JSON list of C-alpha atoms and ligand atoms in Angstrom, two decimals:
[
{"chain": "A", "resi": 1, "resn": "UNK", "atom": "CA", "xyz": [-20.24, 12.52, -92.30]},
{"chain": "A", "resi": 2, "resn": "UNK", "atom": "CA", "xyz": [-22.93, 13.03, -89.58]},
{"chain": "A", "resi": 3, "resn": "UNK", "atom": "CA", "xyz": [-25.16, 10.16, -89.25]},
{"chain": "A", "resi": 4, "resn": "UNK", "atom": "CA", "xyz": [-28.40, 11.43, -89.57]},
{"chain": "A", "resi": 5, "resn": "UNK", "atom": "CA", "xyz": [-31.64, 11.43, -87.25]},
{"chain": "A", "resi": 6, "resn": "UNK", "atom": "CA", "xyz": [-35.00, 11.50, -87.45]},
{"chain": "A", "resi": 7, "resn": "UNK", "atom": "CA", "xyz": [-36.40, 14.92, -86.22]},
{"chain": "A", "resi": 8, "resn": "UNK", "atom": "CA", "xyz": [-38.89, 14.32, -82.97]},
{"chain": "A", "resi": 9, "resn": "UNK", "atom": "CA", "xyz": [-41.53, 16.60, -82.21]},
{"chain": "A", "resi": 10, "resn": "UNK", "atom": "CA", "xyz": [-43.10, 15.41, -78.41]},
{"chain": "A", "resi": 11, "resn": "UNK", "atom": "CA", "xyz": [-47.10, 16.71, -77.72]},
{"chain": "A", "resi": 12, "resn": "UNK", "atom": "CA", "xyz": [-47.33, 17.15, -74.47]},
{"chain": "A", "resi": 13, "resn": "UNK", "atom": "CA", "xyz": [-50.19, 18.17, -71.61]},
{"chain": "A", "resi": 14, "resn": "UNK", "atom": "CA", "xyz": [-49.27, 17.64, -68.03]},
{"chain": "A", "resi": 15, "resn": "UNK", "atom": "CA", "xyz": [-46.17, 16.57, -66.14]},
{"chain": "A", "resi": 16, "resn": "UNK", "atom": "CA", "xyz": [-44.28, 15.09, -68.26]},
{"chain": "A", "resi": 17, "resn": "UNK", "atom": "CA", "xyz": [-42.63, 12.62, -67.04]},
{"chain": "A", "resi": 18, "resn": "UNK", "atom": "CA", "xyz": [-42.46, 10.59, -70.18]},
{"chain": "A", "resi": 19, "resn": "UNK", "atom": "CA", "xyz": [-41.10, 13.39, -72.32]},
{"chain": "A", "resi": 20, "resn": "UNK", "atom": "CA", "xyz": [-38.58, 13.53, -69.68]},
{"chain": "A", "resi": 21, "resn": "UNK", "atom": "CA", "xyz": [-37.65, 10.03, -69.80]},
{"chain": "A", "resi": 22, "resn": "UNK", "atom": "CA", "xyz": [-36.92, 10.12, -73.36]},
{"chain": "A", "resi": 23, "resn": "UNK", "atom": "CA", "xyz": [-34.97, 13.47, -72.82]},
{"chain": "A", "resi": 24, "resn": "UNK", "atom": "CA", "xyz": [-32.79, 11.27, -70.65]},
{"chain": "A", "resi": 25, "resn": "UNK", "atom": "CA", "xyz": [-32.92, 8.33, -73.29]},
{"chain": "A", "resi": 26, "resn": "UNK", "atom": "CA", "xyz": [-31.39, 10.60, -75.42]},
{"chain": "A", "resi": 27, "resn": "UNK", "atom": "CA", "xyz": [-28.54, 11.62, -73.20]},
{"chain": "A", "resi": 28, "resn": "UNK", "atom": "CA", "xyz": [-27.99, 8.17, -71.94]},
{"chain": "A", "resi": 29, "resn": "UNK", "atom": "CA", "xyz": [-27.93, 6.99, -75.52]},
{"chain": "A", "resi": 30, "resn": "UNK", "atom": "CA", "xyz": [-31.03, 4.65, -76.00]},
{"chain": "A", "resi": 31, "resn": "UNK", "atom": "CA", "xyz": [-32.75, 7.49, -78.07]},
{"chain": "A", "resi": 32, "resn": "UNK", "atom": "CA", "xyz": [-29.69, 7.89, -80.97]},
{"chain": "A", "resi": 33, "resn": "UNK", "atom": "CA", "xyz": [-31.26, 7.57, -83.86]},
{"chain": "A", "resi": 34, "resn": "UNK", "atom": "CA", "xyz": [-33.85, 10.11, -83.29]},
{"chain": "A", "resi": 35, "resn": "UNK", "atom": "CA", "xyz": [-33.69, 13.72, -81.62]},
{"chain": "A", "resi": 36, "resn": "UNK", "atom": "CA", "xyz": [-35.88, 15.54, -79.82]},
{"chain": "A", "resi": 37, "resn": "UNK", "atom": "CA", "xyz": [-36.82, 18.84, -81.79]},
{"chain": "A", "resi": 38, "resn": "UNK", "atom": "CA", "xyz": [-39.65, 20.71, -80.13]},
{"chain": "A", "resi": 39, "resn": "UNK", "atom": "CA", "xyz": [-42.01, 20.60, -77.97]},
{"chain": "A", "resi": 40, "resn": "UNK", "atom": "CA", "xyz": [-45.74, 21.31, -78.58]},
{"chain": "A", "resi": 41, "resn": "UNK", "atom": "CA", "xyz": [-48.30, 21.33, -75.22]},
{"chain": "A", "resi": 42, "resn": "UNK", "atom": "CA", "xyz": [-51.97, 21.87, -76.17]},
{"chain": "A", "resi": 43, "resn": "UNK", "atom": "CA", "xyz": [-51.70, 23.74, -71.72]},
{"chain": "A", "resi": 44, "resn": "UNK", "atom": "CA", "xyz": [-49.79, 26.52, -71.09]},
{"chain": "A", "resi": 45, "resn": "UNK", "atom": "CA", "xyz": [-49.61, 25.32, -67.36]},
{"chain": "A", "resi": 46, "resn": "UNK", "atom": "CA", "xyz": [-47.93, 22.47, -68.55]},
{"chain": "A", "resi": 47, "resn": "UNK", "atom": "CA", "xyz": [-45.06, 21.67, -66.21]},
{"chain": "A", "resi": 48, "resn": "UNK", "atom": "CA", "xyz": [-43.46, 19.61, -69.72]},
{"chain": "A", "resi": 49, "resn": "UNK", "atom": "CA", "xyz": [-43.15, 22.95, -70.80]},
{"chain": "A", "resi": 50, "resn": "UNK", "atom": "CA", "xyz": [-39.98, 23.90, -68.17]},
{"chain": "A", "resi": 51, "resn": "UNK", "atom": "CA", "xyz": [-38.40, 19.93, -68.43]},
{"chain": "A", "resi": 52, "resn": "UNK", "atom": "CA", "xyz": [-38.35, 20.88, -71.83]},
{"chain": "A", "resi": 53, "resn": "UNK", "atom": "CA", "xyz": [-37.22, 24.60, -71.66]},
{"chain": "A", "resi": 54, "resn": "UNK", "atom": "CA", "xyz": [-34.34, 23.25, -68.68]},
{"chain": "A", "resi": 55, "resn": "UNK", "atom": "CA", "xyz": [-33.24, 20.76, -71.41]},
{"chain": "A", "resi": 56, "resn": "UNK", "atom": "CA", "xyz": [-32.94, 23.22, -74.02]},
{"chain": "A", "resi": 57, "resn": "UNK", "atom": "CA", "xyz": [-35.66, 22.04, -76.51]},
{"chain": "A", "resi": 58, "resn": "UNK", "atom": "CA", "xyz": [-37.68, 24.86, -77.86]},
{"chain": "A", "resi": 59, "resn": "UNK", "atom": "CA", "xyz": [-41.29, 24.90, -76.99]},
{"chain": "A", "resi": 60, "resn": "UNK", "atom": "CA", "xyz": [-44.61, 26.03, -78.45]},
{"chain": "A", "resi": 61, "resn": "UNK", "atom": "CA", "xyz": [-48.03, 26.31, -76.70]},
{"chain": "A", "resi": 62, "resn": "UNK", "atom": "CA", "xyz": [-50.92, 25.57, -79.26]},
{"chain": "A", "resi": 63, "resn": "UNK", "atom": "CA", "xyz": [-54.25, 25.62, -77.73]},
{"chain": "A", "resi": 64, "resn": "UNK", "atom": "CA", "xyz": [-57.65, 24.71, -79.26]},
{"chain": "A", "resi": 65, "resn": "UNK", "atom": "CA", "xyz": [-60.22, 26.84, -77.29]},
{"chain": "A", "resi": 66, "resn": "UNK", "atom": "CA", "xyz": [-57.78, 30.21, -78.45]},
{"chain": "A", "resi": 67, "resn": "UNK", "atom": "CA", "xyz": [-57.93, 29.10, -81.92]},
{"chain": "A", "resi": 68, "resn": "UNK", "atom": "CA", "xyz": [-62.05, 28.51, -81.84]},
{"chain": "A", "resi": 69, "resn": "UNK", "atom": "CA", "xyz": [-62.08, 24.67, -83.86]},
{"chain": "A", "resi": 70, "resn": "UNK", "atom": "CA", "xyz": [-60.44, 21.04, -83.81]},
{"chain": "A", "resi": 71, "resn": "UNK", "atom": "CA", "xyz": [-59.43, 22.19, -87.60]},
{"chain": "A", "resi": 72, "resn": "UNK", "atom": "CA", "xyz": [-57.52, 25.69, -86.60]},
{"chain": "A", "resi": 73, "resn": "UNK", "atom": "CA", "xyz": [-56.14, 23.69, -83.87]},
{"chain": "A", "resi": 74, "resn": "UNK", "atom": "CA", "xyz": [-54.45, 21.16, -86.01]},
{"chain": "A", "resi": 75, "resn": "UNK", "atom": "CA", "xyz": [-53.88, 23.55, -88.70]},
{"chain": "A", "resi": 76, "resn": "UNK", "atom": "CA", "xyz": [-51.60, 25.65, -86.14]},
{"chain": "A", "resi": 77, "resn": "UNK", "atom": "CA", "xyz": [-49.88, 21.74, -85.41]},
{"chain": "A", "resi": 78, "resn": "UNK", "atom": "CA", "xyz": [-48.99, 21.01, -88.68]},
{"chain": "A", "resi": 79, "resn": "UNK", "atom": "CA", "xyz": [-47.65, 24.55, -89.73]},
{"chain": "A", "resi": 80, "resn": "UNK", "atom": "CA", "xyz": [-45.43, 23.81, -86.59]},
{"chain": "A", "resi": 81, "resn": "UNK", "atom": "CA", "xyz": [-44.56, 20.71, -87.16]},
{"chain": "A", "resi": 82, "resn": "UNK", "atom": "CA", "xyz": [-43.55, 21.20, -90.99]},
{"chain": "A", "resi": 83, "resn": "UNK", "atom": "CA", "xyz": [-41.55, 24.56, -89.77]},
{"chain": "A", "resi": 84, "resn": "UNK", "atom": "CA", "xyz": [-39.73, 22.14, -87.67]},
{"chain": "A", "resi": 85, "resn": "UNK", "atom": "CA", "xyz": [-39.54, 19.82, -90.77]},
{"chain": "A", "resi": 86, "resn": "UNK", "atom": "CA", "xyz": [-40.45, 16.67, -88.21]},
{"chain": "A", "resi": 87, "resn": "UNK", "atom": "CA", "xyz": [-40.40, 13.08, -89.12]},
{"chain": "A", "resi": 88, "resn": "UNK", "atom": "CA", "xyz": [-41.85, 11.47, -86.22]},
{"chain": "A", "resi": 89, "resn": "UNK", "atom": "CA", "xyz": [-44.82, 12.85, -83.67]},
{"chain": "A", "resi": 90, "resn": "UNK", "atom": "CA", "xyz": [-44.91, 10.67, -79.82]},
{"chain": "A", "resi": 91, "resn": "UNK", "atom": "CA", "xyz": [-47.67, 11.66, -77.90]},
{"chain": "A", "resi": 92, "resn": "UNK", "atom": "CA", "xyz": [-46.42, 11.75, -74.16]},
{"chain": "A", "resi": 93, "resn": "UNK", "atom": "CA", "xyz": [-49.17, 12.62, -72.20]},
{"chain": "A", "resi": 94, "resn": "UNK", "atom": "CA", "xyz": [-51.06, 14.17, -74.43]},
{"chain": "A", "resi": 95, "resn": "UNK", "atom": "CA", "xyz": [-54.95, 14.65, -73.60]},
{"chain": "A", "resi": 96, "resn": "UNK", "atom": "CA", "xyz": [-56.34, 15.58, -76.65]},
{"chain": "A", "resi": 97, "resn": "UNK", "atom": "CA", "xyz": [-57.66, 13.32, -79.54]},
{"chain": "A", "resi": 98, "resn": "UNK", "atom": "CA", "xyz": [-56.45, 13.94, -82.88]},
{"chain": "A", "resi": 99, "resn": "UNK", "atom": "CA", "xyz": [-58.72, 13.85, -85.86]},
{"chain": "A", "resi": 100, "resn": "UNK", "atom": "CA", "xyz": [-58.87, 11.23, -88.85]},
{"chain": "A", "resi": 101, "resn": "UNK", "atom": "CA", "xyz": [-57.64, 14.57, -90.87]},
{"chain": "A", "resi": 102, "resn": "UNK", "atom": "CA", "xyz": [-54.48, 14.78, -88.76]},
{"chain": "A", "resi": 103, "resn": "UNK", "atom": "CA", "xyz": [-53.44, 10.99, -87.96]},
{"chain": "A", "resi": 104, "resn": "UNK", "atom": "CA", "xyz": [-53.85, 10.20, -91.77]},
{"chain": "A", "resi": 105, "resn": "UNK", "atom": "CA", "xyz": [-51.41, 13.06, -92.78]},
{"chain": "A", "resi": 106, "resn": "UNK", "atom": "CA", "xyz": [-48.97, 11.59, -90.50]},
{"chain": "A", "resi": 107, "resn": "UNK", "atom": "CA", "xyz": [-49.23, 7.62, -90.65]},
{"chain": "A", "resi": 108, "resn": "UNK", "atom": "CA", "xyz": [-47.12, 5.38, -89.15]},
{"chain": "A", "resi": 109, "resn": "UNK", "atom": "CA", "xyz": [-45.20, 8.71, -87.73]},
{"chain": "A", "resi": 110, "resn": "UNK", "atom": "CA", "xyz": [-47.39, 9.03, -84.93]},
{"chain": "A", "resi": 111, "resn": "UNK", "atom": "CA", "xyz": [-46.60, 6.66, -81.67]},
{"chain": "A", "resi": 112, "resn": "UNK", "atom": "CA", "xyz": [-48.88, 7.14, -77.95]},
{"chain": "A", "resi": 113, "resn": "UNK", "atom": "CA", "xyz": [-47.89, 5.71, -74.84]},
{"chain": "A", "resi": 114, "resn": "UNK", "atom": "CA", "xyz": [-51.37, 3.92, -73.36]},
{"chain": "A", "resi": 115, "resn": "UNK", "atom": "CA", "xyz": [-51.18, 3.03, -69.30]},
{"chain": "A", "resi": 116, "resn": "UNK", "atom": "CA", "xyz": [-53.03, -0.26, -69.74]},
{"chain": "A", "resi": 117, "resn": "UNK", "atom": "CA", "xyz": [-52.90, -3.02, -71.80]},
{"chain": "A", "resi": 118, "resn": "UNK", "atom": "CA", "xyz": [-54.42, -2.43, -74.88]},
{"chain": "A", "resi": 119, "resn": "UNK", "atom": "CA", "xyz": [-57.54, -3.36, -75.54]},
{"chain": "A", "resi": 120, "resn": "UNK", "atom": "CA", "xyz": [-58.56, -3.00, -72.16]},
{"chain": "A", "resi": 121, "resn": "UNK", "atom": "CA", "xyz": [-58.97, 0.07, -70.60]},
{"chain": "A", "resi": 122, "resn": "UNK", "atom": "CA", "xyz": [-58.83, 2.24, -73.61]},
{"chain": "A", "resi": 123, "resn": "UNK", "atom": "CA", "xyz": [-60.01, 4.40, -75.78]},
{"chain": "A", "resi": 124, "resn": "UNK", "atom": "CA", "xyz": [-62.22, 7.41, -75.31]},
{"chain": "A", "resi": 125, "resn": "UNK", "atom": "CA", "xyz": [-62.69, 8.78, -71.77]},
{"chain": "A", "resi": 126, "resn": "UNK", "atom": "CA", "xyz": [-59.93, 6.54, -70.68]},
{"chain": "A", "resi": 127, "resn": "UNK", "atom": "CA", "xyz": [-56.76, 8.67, -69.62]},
{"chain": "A", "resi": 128, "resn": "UNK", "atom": "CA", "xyz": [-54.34, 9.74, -66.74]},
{"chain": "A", "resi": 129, "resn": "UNK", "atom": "CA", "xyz": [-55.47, 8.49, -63.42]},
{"chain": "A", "resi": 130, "resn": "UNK", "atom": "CA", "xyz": [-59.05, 7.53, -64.64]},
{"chain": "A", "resi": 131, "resn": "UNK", "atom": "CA", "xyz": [-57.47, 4.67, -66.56]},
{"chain": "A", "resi": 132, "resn": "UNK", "atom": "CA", "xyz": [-55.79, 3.13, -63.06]},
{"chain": "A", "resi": 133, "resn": "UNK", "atom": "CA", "xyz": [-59.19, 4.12, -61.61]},
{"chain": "A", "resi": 134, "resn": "UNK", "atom": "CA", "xyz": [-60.94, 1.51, -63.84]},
{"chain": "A", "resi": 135, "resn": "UNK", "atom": "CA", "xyz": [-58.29, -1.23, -63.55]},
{"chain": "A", "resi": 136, "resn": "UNK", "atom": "CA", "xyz": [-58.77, -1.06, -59.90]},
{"chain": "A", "resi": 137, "resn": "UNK", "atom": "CA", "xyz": [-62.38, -1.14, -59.59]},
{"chain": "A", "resi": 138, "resn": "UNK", "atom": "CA", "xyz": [-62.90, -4.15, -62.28]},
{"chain": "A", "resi": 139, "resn": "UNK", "atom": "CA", "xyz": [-60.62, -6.22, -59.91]},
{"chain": "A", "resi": 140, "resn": "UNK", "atom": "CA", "xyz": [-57.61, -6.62, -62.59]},
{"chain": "A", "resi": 141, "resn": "UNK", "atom": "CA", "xyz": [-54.70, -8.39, -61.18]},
{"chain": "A", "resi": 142, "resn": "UNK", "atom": "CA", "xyz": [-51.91, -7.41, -64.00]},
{"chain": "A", "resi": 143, "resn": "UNK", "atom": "CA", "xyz": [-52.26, -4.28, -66.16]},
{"chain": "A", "resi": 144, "resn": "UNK", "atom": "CA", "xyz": [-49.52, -2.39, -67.76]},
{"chain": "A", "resi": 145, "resn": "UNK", "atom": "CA", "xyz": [-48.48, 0.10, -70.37]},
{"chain": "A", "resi": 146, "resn": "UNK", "atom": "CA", "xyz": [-48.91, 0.00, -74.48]},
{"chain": "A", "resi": 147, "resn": "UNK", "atom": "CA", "xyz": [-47.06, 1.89, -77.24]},
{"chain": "A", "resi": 148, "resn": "UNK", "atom": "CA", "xyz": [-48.95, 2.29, -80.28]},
{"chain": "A", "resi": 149, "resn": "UNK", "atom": "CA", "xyz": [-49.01, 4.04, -83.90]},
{"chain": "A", "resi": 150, "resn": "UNK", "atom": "CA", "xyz": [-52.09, 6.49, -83.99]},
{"chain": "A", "resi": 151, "resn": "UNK", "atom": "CA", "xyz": [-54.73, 6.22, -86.16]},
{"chain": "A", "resi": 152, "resn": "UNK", "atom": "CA", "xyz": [-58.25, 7.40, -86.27]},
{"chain": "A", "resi": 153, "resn": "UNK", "atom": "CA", "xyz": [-59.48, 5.33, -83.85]},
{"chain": "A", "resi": 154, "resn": "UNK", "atom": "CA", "xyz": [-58.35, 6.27, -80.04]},
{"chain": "A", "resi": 155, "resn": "UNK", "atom": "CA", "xyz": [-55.67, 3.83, -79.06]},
{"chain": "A", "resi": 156, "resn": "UNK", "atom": "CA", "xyz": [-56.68, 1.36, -81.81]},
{"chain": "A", "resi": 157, "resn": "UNK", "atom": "CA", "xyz": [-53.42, 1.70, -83.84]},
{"chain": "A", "resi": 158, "resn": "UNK", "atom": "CA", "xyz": [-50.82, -1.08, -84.70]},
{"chain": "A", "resi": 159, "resn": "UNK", "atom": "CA", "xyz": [-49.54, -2.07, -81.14]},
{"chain": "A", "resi": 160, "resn": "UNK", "atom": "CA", "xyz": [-45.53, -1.47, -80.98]},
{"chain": "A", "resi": 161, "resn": "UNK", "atom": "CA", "xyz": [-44.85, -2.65, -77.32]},
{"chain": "A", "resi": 162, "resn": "UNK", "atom": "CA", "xyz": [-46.70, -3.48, -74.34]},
{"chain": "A", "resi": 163, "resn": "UNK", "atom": "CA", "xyz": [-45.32, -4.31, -70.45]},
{"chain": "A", "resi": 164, "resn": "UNK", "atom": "CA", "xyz": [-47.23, -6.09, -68.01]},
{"chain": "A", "resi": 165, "resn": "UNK", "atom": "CA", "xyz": [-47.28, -4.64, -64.28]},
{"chain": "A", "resi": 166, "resn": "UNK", "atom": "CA", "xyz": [-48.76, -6.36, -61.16]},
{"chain": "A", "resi": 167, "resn": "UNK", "atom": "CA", "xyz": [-51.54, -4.92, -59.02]},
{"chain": "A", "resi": 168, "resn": "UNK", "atom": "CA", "xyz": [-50.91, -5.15, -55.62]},
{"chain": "A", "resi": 169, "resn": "UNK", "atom": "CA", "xyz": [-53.04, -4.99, -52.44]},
{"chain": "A", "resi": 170, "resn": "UNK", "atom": "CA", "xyz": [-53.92, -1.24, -51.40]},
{"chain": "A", "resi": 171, "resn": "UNK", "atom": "CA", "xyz": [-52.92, 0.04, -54.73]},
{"chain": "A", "resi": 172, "resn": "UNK", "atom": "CA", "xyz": [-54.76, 3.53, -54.83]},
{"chain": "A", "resi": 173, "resn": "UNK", "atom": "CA", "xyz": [-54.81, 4.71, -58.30]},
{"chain": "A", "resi": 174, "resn": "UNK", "atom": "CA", "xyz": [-51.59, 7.08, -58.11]},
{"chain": "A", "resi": 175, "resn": "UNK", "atom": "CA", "xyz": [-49.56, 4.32, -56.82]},
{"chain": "A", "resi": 176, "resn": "UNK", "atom": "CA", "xyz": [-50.39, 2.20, -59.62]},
{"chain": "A", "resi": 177, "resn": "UNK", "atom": "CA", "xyz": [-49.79, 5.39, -61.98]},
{"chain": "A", "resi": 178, "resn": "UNK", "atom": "CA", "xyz": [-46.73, 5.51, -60.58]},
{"chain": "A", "resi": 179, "resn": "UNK", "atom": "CA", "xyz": [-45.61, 1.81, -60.68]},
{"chain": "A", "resi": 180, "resn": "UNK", "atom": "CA", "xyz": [-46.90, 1.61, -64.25]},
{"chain": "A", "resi": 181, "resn": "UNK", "atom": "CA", "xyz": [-44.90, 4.36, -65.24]},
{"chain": "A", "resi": 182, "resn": "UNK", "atom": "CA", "xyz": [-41.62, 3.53, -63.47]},
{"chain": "A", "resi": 183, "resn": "UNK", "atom": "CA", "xyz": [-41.99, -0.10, -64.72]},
{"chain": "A", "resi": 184, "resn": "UNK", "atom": "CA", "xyz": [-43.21, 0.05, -68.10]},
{"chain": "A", "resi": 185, "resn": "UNK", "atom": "CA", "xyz": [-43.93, 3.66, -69.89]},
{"chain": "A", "resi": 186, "resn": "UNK", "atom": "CA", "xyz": [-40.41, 5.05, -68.90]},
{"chain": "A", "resi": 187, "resn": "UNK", "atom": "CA", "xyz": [-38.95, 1.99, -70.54]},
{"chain": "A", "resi": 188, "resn": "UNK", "atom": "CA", "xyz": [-41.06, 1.40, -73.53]},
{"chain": "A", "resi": 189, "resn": "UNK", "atom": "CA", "xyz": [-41.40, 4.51, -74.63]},
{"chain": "A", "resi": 190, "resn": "UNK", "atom": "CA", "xyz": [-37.89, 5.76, -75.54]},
{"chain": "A", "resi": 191, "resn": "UNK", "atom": "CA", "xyz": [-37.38, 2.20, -76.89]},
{"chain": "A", "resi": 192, "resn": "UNK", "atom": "CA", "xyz": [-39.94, 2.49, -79.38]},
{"chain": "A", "resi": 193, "resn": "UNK", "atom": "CA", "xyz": [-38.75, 6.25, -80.23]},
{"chain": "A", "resi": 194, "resn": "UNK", "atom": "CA", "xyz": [-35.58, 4.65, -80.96]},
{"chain": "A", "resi": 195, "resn": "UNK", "atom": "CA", "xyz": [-37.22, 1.40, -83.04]},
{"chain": "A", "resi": 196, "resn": "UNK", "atom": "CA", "xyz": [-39.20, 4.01, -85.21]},
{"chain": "A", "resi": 197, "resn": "UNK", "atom": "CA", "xyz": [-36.63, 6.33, -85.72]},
{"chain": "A", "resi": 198, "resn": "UNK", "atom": "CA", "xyz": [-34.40, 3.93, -86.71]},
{"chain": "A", "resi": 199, "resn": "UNK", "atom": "CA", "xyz": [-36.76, 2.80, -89.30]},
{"chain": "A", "resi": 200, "resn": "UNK", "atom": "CA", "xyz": [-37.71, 6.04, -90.20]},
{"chain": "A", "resi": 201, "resn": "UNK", "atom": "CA", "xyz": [-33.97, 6.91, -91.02]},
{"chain": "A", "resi": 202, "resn": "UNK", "atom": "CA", "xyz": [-33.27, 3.48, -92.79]},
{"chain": "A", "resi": 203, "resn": "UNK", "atom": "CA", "xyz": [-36.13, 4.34, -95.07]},
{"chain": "A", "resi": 204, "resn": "UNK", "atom": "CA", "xyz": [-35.47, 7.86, -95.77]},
{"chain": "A", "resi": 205, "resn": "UNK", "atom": "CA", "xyz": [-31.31, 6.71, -96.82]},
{"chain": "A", "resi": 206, "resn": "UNK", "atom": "CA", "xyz": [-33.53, 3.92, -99.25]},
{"chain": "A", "resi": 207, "resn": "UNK", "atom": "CA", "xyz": [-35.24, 6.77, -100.64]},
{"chain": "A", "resi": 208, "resn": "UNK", "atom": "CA", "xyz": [-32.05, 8.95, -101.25]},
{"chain": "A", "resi": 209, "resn": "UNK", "atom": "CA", "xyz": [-29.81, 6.34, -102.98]},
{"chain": "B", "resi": 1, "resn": "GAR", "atom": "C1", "xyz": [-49.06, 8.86, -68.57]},
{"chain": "B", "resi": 1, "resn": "GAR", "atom": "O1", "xyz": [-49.40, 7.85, -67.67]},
{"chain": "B", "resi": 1, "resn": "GAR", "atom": "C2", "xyz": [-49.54, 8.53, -69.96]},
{"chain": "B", "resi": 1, "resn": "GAR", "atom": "O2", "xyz": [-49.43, 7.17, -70.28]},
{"chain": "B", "resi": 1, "resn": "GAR", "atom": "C3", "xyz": [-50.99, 8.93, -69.88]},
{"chain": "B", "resi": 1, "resn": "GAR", "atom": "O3", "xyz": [-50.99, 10.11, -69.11]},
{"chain": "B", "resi": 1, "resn": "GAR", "atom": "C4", "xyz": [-49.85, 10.14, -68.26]},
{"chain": "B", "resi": 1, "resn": "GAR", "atom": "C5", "xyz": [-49.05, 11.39, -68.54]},
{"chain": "B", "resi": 1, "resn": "GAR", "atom": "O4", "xyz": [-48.01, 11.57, -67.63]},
{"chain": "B", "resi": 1, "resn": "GAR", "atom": "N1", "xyz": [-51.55, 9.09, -71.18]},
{"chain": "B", "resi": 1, "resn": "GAR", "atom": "C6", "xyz": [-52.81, 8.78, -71.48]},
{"chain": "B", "resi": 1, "resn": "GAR", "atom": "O5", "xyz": [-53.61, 8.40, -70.66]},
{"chain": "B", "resi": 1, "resn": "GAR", "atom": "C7", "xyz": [-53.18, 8.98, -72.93]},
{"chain": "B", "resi": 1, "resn": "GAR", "atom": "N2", "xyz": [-54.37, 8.24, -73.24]},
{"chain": "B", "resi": 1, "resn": "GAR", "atom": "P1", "xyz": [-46.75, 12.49, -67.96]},
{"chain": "B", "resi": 1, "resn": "GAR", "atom": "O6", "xyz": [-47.29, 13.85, -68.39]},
{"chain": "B", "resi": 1, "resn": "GAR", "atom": "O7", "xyz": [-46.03, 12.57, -66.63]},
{"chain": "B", "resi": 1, "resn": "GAR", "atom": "O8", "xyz": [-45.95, 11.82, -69.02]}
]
């Protein structure tokens, strides 16, 4: 019998580097109890979108100002995501906040991958570069990256995993971004695909037999 696996949808806005670190968790093997199912970027420009398409994983561009509201937005979301019949939602770089509406459909299947340690240097306004930006000019000497559950408030969920980075001397902020992300989101973020996807499976067998 085929083991089964949670379905993974990844939102997406920019780069992607983090959806393509879990696209090589999952061929590596660290990411086996989930799989990667679609891709959804809120930016046709995306460059997620071609990691994505170059790994096979079909794609969808939903964006809000085409469909007028925050509610048509996430209506278009979850008609994709229940299409795709997905169990579990990561945010990867994804620069737009969800409403209470949306994260409460969806609790404890939505996980976010913070740069910083959370609580500092979160929440709205803080994102991308502008969140190395402020670690650097408040004088921080460790920072890092967080993986949290979503909820209604912006990167106040339950806290899954966090990674502690040094700041070095002459950091600008994209060599921090970069440091933070080869050290810590790369690495925390598959696991904690895997840890939730695991439980997501265990639970769904519990609910079968
Ligand atoms: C990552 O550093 C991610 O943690 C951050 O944006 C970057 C996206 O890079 N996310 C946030 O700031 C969300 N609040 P990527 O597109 O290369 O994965």
């Amino acid at each position: 019998m085929l083991k089964q696996t949670a379905r993974i949808a990844v939102f997406v806005s920019g780069g992607g580097t983090n959806l393509q670190a879990l696209i090589d968790a999952q061929t590596s093997g660290i990411l086996k109890s989930g799989h990667i199912c679609l891709v959804i970027s809120n930016r046709s420009d995306a460059y997620a979108l071609t990691r994505a398409a170059s790994a096979g994983i079909e794609t969808k561009v939903i964006e809000k100002k085409a469909l007028g509201s925050q509610e048509a937005f996430e209506d278009a979301l979850i008609d994709a995501l229940e299409i795709a019949g997905i169990d579990l939602i990561v945010l990867a770089g994804f620069m737009s906040i969800l409403s209470s509406r949306f994260t409460s459909r969806y609790e404890n299947r939505i996980i976010n991958v913070h740069p910083s340690l959370i609580p500092s240097f979160c929440g709205k306004g803080f994102y991308g570069l502008k969140v190395h930006e402020a670690a650097l000019a408040y004088g921080v000497k460790v920072t890092g990256a967080t993986v949290h559950f979503v909820n209604e408030v912006p990167d106040g969920g339950r806290i899954i995993a966090q990674k502690a980075v040094e700041i070095q001397d002459g950091d600008t902020p994209e060599i921090l971004q970069r440091r933070v992300m080869e050290q810590a989101e790369w690495i925390l973020l598959p696991q904690a695909a895997e840890q939730v996807s695991k439980e997501i499976i265990t639970m769904k067998a519990g609910n079968e037999s």
